[in-house]
Tab-separated table of C-alpha atoms and ligand atoms in Angstrom:
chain	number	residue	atom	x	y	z
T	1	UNK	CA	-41.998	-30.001	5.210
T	2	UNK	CA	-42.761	-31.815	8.247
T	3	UNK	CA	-41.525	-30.847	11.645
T	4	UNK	CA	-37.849	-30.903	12.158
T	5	UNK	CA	-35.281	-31.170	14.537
T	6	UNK	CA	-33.615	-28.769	16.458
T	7	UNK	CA	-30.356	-29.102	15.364
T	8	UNK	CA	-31.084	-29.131	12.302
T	9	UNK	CA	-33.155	-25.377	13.210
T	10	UNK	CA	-29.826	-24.528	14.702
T	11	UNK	CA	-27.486	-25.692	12.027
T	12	UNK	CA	-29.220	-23.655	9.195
T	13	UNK	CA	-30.151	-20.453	11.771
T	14	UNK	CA	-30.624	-17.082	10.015
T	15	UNK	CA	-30.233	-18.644	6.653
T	16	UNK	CA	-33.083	-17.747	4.999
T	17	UNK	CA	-32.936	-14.258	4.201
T	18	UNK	CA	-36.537	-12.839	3.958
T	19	UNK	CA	-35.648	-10.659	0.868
T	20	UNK	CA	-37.331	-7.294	2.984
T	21	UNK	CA	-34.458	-5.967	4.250
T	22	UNK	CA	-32.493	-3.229	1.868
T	23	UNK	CA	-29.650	-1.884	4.185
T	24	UNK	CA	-27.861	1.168	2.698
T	25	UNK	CA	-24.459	-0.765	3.234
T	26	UNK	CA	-23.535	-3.969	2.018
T	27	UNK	CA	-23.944	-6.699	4.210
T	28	UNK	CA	-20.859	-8.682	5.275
T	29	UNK	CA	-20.775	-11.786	3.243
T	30	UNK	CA	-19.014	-14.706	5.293
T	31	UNK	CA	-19.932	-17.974	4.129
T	32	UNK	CA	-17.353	-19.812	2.536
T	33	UNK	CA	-18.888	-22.289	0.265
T	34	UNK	CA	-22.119	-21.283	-1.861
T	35	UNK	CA	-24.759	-23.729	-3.092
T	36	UNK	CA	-25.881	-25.022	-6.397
T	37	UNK	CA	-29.458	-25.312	-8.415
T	38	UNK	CA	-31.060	-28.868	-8.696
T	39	UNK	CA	-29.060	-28.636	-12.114
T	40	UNK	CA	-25.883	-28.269	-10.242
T	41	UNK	CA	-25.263	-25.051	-12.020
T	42	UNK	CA	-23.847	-22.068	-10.086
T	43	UNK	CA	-25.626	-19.086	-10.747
T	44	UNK	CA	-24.433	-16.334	-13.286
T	45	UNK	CA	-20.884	-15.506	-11.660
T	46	UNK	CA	-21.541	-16.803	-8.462
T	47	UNK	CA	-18.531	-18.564	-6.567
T	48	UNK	CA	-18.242	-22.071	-5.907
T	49	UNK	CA	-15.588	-21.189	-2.965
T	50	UNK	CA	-14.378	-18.207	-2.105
T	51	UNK	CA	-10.921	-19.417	-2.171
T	52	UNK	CA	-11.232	-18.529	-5.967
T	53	UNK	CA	-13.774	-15.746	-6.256
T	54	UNK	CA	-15.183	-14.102	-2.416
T	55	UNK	CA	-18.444	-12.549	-2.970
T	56	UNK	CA	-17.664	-10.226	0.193
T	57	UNK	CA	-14.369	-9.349	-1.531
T	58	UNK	CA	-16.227	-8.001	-4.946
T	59	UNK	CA	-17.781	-4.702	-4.055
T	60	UNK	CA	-14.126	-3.189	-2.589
T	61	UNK	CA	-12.182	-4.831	-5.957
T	62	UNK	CA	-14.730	-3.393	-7.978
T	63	UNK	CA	-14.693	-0.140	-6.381
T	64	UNK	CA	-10.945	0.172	-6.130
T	65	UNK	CA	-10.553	-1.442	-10.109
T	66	UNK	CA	-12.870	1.961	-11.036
T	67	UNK	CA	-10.490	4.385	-8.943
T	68	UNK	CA	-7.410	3.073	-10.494
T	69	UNK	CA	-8.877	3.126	-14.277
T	70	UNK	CA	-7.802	-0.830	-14.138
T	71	UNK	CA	-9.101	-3.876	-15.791
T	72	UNK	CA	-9.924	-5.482	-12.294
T	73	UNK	CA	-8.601	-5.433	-9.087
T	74	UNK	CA	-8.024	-8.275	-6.480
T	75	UNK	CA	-7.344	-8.416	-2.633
T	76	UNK	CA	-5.516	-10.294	-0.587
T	77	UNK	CA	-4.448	-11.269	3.023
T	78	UNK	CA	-2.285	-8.515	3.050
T	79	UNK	CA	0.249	-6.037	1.405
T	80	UNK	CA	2.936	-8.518	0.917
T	81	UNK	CA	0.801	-11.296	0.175
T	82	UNK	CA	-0.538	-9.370	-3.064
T	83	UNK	CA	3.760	-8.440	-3.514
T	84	UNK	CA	4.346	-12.178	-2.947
T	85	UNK	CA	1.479	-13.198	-5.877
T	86	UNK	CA	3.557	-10.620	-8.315
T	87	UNK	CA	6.768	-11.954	-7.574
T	88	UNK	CA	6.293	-16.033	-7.762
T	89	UNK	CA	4.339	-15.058	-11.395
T	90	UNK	CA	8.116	-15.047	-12.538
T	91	UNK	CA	10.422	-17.922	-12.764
T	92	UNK	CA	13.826	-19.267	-11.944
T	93	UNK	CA	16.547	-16.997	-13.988
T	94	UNK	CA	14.472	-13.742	-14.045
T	95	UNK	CA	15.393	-10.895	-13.247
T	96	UNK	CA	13.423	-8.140	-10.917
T	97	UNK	CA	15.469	-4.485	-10.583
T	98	UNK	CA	13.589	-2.457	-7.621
T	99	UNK	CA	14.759	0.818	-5.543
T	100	UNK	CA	17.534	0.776	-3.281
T	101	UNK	CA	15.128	2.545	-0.781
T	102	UNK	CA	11.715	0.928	-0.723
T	103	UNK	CA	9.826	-0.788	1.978
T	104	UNK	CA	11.875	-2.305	4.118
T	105	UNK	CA	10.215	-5.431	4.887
T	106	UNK	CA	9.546	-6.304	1.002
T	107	UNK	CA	12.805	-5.728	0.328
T	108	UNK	CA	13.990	-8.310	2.514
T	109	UNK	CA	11.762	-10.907	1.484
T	110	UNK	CA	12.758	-10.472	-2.375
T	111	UNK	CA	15.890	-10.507	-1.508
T	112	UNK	CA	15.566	-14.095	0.190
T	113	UNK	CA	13.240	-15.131	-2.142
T	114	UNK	CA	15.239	-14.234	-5.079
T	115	UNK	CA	18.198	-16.015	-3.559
T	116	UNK	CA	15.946	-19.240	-2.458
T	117	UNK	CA	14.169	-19.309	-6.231
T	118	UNK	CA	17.222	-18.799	-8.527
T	119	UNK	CA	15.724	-15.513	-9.522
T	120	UNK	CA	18.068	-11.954	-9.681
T	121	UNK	CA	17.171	-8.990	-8.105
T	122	UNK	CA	18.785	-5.897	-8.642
T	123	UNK	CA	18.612	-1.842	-7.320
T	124	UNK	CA	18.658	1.277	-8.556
T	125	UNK	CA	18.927	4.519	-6.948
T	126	UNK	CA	15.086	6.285	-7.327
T	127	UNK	CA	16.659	9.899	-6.773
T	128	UNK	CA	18.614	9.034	-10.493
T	129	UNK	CA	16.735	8.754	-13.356
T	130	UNK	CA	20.208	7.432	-14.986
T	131	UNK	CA	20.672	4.595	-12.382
T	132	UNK	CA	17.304	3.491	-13.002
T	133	UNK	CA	17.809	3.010	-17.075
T	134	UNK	CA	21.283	1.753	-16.625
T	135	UNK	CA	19.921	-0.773	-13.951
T	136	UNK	CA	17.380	-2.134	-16.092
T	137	UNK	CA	19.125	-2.312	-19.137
T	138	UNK	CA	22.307	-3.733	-18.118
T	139	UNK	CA	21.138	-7.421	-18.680
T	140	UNK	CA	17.587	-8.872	-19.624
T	141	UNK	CA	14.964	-7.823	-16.768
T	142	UNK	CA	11.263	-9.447	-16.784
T	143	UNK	CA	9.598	-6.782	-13.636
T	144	UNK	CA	10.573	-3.324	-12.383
T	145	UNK	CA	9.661	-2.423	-9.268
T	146	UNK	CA	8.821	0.936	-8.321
T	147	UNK	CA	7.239	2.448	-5.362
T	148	UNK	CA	6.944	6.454	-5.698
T	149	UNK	CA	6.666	8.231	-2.861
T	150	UNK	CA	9.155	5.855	-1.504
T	151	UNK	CA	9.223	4.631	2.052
T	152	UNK	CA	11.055	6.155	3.820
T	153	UNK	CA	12.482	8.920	2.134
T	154	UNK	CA	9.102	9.943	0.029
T	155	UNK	CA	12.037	10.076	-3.358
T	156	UNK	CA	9.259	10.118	-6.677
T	157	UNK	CA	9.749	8.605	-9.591
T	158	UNK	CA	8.403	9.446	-13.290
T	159	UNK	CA	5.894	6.684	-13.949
T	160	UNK	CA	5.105	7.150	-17.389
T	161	UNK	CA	9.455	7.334	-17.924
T	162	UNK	CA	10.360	4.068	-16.002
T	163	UNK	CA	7.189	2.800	-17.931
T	164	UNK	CA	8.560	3.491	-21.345
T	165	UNK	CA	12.072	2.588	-20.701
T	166	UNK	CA	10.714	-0.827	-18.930
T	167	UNK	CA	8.450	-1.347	-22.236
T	168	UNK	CA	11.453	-1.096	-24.396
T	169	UNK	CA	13.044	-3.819	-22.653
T	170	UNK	CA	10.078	-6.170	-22.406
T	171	UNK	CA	9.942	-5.731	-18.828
T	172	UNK	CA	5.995	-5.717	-16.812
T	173	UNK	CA	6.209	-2.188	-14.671
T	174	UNK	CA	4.404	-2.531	-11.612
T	175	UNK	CA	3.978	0.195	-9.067
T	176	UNK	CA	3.628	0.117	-5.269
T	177	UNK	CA	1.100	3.064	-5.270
T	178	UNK	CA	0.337	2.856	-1.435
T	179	UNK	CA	1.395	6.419	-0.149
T	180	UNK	CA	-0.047	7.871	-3.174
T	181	UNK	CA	-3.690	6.100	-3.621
T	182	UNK	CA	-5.477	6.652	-6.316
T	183	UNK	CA	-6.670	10.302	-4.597
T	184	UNK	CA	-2.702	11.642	-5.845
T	185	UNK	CA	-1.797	9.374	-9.154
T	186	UNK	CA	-3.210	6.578	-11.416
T	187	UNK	CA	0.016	4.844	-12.336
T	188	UNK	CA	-1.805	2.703	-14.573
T	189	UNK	CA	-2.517	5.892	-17.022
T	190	UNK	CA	0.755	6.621	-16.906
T	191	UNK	CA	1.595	3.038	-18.811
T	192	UNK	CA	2.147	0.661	-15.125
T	193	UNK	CA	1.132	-2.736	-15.834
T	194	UNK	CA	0.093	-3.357	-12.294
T	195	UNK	CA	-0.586	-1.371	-9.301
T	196	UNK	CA	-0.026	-2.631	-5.357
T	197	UNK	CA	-1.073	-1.782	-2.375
T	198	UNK	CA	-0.697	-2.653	1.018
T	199	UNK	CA	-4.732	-1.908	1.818
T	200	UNK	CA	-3.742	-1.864	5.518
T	201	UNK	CA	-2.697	1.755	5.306
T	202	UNK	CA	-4.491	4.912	3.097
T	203	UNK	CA	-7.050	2.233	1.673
T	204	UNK	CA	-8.358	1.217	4.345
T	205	UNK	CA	-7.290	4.120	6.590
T	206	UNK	CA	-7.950	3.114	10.596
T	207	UNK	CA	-5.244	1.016	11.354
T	208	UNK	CA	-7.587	-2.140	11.935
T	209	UNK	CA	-7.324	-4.639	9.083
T	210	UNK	CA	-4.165	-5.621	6.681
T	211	UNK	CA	-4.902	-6.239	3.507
T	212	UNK	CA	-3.256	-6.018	0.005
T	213	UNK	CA	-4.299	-5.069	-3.338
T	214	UNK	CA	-3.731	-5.672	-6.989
T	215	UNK	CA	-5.075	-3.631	-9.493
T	216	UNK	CA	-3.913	-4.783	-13.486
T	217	UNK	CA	-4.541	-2.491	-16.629
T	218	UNK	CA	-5.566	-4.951	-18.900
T	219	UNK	CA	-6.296	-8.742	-18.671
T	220	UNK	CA	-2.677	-10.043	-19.204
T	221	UNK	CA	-0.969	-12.947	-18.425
T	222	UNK	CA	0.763	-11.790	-15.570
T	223	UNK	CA	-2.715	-10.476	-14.150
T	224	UNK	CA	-3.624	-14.441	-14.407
T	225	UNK	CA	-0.518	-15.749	-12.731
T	226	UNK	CA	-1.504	-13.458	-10.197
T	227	UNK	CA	-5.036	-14.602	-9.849
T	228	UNK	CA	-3.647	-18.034	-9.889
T	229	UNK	CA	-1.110	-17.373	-7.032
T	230	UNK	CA	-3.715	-15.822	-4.759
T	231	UNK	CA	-6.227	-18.643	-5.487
T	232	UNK	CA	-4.063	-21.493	-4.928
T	233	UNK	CA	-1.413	-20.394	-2.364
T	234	UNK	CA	-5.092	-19.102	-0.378
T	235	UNK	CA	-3.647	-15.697	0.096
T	236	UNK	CA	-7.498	-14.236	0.285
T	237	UNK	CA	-8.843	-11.637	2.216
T	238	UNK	CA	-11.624	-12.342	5.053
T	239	UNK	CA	-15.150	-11.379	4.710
T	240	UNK	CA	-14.865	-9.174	7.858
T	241	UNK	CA	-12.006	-7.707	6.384
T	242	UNK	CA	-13.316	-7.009	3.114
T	243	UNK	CA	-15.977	-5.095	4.215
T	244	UNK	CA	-14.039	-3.264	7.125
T	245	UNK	CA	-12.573	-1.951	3.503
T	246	UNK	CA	-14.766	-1.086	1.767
T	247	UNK	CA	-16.453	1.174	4.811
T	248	UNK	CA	-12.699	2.884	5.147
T	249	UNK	CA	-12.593	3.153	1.167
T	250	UNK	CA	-15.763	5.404	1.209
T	251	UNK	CA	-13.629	8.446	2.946
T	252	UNK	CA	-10.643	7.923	0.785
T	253	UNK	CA	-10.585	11.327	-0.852
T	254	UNK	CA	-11.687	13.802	2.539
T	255	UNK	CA	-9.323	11.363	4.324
T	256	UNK	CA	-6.494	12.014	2.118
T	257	UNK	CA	-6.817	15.238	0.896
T	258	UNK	CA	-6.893	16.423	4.743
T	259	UNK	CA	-3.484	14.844	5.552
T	260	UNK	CA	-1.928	16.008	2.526
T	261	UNK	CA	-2.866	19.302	3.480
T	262	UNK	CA	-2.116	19.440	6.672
T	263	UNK	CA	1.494	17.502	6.062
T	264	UNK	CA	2.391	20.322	3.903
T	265	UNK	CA	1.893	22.899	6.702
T	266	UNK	CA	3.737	20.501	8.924
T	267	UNK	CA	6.557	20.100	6.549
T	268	UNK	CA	6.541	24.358	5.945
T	269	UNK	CA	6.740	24.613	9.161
T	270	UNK	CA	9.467	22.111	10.474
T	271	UNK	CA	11.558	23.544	7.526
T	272	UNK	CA	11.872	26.470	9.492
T	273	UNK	CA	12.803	24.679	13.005
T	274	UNK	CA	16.373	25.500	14.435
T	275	UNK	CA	16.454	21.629	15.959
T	276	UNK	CA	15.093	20.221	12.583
T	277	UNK	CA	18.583	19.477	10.132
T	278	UNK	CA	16.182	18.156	7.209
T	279	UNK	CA	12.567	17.624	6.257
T	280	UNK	CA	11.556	14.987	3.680
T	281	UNK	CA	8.372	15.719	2.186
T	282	UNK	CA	8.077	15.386	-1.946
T	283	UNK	CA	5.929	19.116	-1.488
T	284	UNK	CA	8.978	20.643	-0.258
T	285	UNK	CA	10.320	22.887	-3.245
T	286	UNK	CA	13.891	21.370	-1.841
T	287	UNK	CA	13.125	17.718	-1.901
T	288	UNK	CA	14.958	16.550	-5.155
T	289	UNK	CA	11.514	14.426	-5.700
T	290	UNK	CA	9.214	17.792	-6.169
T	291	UNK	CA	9.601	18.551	-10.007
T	292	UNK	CA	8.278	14.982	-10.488
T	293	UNK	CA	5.629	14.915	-7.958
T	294	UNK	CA	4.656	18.388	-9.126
T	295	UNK	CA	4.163	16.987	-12.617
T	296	UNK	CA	2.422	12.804	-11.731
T	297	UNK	CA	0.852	14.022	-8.276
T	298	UNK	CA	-2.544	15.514	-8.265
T	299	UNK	CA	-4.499	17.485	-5.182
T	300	UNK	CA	-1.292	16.994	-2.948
T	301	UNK	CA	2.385	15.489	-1.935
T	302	UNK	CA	1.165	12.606	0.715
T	303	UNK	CA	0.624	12.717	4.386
T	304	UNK	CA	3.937	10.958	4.928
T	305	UNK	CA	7.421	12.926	6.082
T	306	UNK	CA	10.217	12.059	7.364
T	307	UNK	CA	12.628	14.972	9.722
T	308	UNK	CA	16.441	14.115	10.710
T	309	UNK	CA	16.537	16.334	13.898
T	310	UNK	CA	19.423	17.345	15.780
T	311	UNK	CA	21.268	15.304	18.511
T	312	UNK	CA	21.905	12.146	16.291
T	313	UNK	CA	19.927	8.448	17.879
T	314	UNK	CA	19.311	9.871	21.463
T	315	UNK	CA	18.132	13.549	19.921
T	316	UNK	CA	15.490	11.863	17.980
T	317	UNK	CA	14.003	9.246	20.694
T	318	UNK	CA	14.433	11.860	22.913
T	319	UNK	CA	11.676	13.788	20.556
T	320	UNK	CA	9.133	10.536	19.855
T	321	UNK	CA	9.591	10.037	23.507
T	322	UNK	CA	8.031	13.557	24.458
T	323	UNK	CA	5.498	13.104	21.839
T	324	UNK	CA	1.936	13.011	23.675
T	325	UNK	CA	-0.764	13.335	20.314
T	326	UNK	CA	1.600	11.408	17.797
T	327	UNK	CA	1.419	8.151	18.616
T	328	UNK	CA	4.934	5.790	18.804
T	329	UNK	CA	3.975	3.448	16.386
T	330	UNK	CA	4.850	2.044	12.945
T	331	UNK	CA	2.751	1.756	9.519
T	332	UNK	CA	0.773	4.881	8.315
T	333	UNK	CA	-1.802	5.778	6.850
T	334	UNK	CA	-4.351	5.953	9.420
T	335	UNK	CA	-6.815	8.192	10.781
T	336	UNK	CA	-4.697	9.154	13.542
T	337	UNK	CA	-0.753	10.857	13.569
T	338	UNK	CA	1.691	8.099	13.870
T	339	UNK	CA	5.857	9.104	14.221
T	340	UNK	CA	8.261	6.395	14.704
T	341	UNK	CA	12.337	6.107	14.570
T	342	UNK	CA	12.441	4.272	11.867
T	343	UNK	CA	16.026	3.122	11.969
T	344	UNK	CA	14.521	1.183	14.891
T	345	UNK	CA	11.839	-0.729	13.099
T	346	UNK	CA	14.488	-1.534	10.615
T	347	UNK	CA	17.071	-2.736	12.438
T	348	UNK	CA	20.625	-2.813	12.592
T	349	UNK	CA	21.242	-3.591	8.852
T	350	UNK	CA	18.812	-0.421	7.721
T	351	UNK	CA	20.853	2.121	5.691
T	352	UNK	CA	18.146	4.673	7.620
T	353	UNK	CA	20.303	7.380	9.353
T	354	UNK	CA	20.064	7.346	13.392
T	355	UNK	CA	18.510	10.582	13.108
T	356	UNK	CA	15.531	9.840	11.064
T	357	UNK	CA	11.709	9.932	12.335
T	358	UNK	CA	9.471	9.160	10.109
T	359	UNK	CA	5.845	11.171	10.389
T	360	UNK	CA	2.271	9.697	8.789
T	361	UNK	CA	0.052	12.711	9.524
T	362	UNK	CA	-3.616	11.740	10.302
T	363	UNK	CA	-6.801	13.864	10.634
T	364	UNK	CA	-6.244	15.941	13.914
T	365	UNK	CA	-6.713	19.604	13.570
T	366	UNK	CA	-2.969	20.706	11.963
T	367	UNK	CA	-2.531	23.178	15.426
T	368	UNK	CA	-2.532	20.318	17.566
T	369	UNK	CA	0.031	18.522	16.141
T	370	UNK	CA	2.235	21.512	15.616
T	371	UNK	CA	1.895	22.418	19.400
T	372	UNK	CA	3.090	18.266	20.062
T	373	UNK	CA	6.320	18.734	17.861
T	374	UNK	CA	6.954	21.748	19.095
T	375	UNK	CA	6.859	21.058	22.692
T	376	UNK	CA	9.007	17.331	21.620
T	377	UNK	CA	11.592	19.326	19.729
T	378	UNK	CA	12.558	21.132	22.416
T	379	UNK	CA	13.743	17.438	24.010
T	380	UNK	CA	16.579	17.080	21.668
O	401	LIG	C1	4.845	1.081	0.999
O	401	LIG	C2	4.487	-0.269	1.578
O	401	LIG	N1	4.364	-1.321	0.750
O	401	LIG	C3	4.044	-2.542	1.230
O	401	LIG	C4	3.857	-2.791	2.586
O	401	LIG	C5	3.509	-4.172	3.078
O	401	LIG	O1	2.139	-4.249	3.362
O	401	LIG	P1	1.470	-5.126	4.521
O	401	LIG	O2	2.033	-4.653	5.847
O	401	LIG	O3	0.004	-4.852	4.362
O	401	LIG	O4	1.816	-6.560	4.269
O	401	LIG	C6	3.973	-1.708	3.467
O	401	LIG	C7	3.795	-1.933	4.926
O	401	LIG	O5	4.244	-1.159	5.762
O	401	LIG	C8	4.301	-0.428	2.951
O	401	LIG	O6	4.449	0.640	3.772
């Protein structure tokens, strides 16, 4: 080739990988279109644009598809991008039924969306295995919802049940498995047609990307109204992202089995506190969730709790207030100890009571953060 310009040097800079190089990690994968042989053929299932299929994107699906004993797996933008994909696979005159008690903020958007698409959306109570059936047999239902341990109250529910009784009524089961991860339960054994996650918590685990995942048991047609959603409402994840994923991914299991171990001491021990009225935690023999999670949980209850403390609104910001390891801040699942009021966060239509903080217990060594509560509790 003869000599060439400058900007054309600049404009293909770095392109040409030399082949020499084998890091141990992927590399991060950012282009966005990818090019074609003199035939114009793509090569064997390479992308045209990642829009449809990111390169970057595959290791972390593929990786997460294997923990979850799925089909394949998908990510997106975020959490409630991937719920907004499951959701618009239905049409106008379905019927969703999902828990009374569930994450707040995808709550609220099926309940507008429902309303703005002509679509019904009903609750059931998650503590009642009763309310659930009657809920979801009461008229014709095309997707139950259920998301077990549920935010903010960790209630369980029995997967492989609500999976039979939803199967009976011709209705796709999909579970929001975020608080469990694939470390505690495979919903998708236990007959779930889909799993979600919001990636931006356990997944991902350091509280610096959002991201959502999909992960289907077979290859359905709601798995391809899914894939159709995220491709052409562009609900992808970033390269950057991706791969910021797949590095959190890799500590998944020390990551999670830590918290849920030292949550349980946490929760034993805040059971016992004089300024504590409650704790919420499904590995609390008291929790009306523990038979279940005993049974569909393995290697632990969670690193989420939530304790209603003495002193009603002003008791419990009194307590986050004096907090100096946990940080004030929402969303979980991160390396580090998070407590929040959640009633706060939810505003003034939450049914949360005034009282509630909600705990996602990170990494720290478990006598630290006892020694922070401690000294907070005595603030109520
Ligand atoms: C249980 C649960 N599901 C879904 C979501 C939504 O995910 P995202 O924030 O990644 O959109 C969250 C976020 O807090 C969550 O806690």
């Amino acid at each position: 080739m003869r000599d060439i310009k400058a900007e054309t040097l600049a404009a293909r800079g770095g392109l040409a990988a030399d082949g020499e190089v084998h890091p141990v990690v992927p590399p991060i994968l950012a282009g966005t279109t990818y090019s074609r042989d003199r035939d114009y053929a793509l090569p064997e299932g390479q992308a045209a644009y990642i829009r449809g299929v990111s390169p970057g994107d595959l290791p972390a699906e593929h990786l997460l598809a294997q923990l979850e004993n799925g089909f394949a797996a998908a990510l997106f933008a975020s959490g409630t991008a991937a719920a907004a994909a499951i959701v618009q696979a239905l049409k106008p005159g379905d019927r969703i039924v999902a828990p009374r008690i569930m994450y707040w903020g995808l709550r609220n958007w099926m309940l507008d969306f429902c309303q703005q698409w002509g679509m019904a959306l009903d609750f059931y109570d998650a503590a009642d295995p009763k309310s659930l059936q009657r809920t979801l047999t009461v008229a014709p239902t095309q997707l139950l919802w259920l998301e077990t341990p549920s935010n903010p109250t960790w209630e369980t529910v029995d997967i492989s049940a609500a999976a039979k009784a939803a199967k009976k009524v011709g209705a796709w089961v999909v579970v929001d498995s975020t608080v469990a991860t694939p470390v505690l339960t495979r919903p998708l054994d236990l007959g779930a047609d889909l799993v979600f996650h919001s990636a931006t918590k356990y997944l991902n685990g350091h509280s610096d990307v959002i991201a959502g995942a999909v992960v289907s048991a077979v290859d359905s047609e709601l798995w391809q109204k899914v894939i159709y959603n995220r491709t052409n409402a562009g609900a992808v994840l970033g390269a950057f992202e991706a791969w910021l994923l797949l590095r959190g991914m890799r500590t998944l299991f020390p990551r999670v089995r830590q918290a849920c171990k030292s949550a349980q001491v946490l929760a034993d021990y805040l059971n016992q506190h004089d300024n504590v009225l409650e704790v919420q935690y499904p590995g609390l023999a008291n929790h009306p969730g523990h038979q279940i999670a005993c049974a569909q949980m393995q290697n632990g209850f969670g690193g989420m709790l939530s304790i209603r403390v003495k002193g009603g609104r002003l008791g419990a910001l009194a307590v986050v207030g004096a907090c100096q390891l946990f940080l004030r801040a929402t969303s979980l699942g991160g390396v580090e100890s998070l407590i929040e009021h959640r009633q706060s966060i939810e505003g003034p239509a939450s049914e949360i009571p005034d009282d509630l903080l909600r705990i996602s217990v990170g990494v720290e060594a478990i006598e630290d953060l006892i020694v922070d509560i401690e000294r907070a509790l005595t603030k109520v």
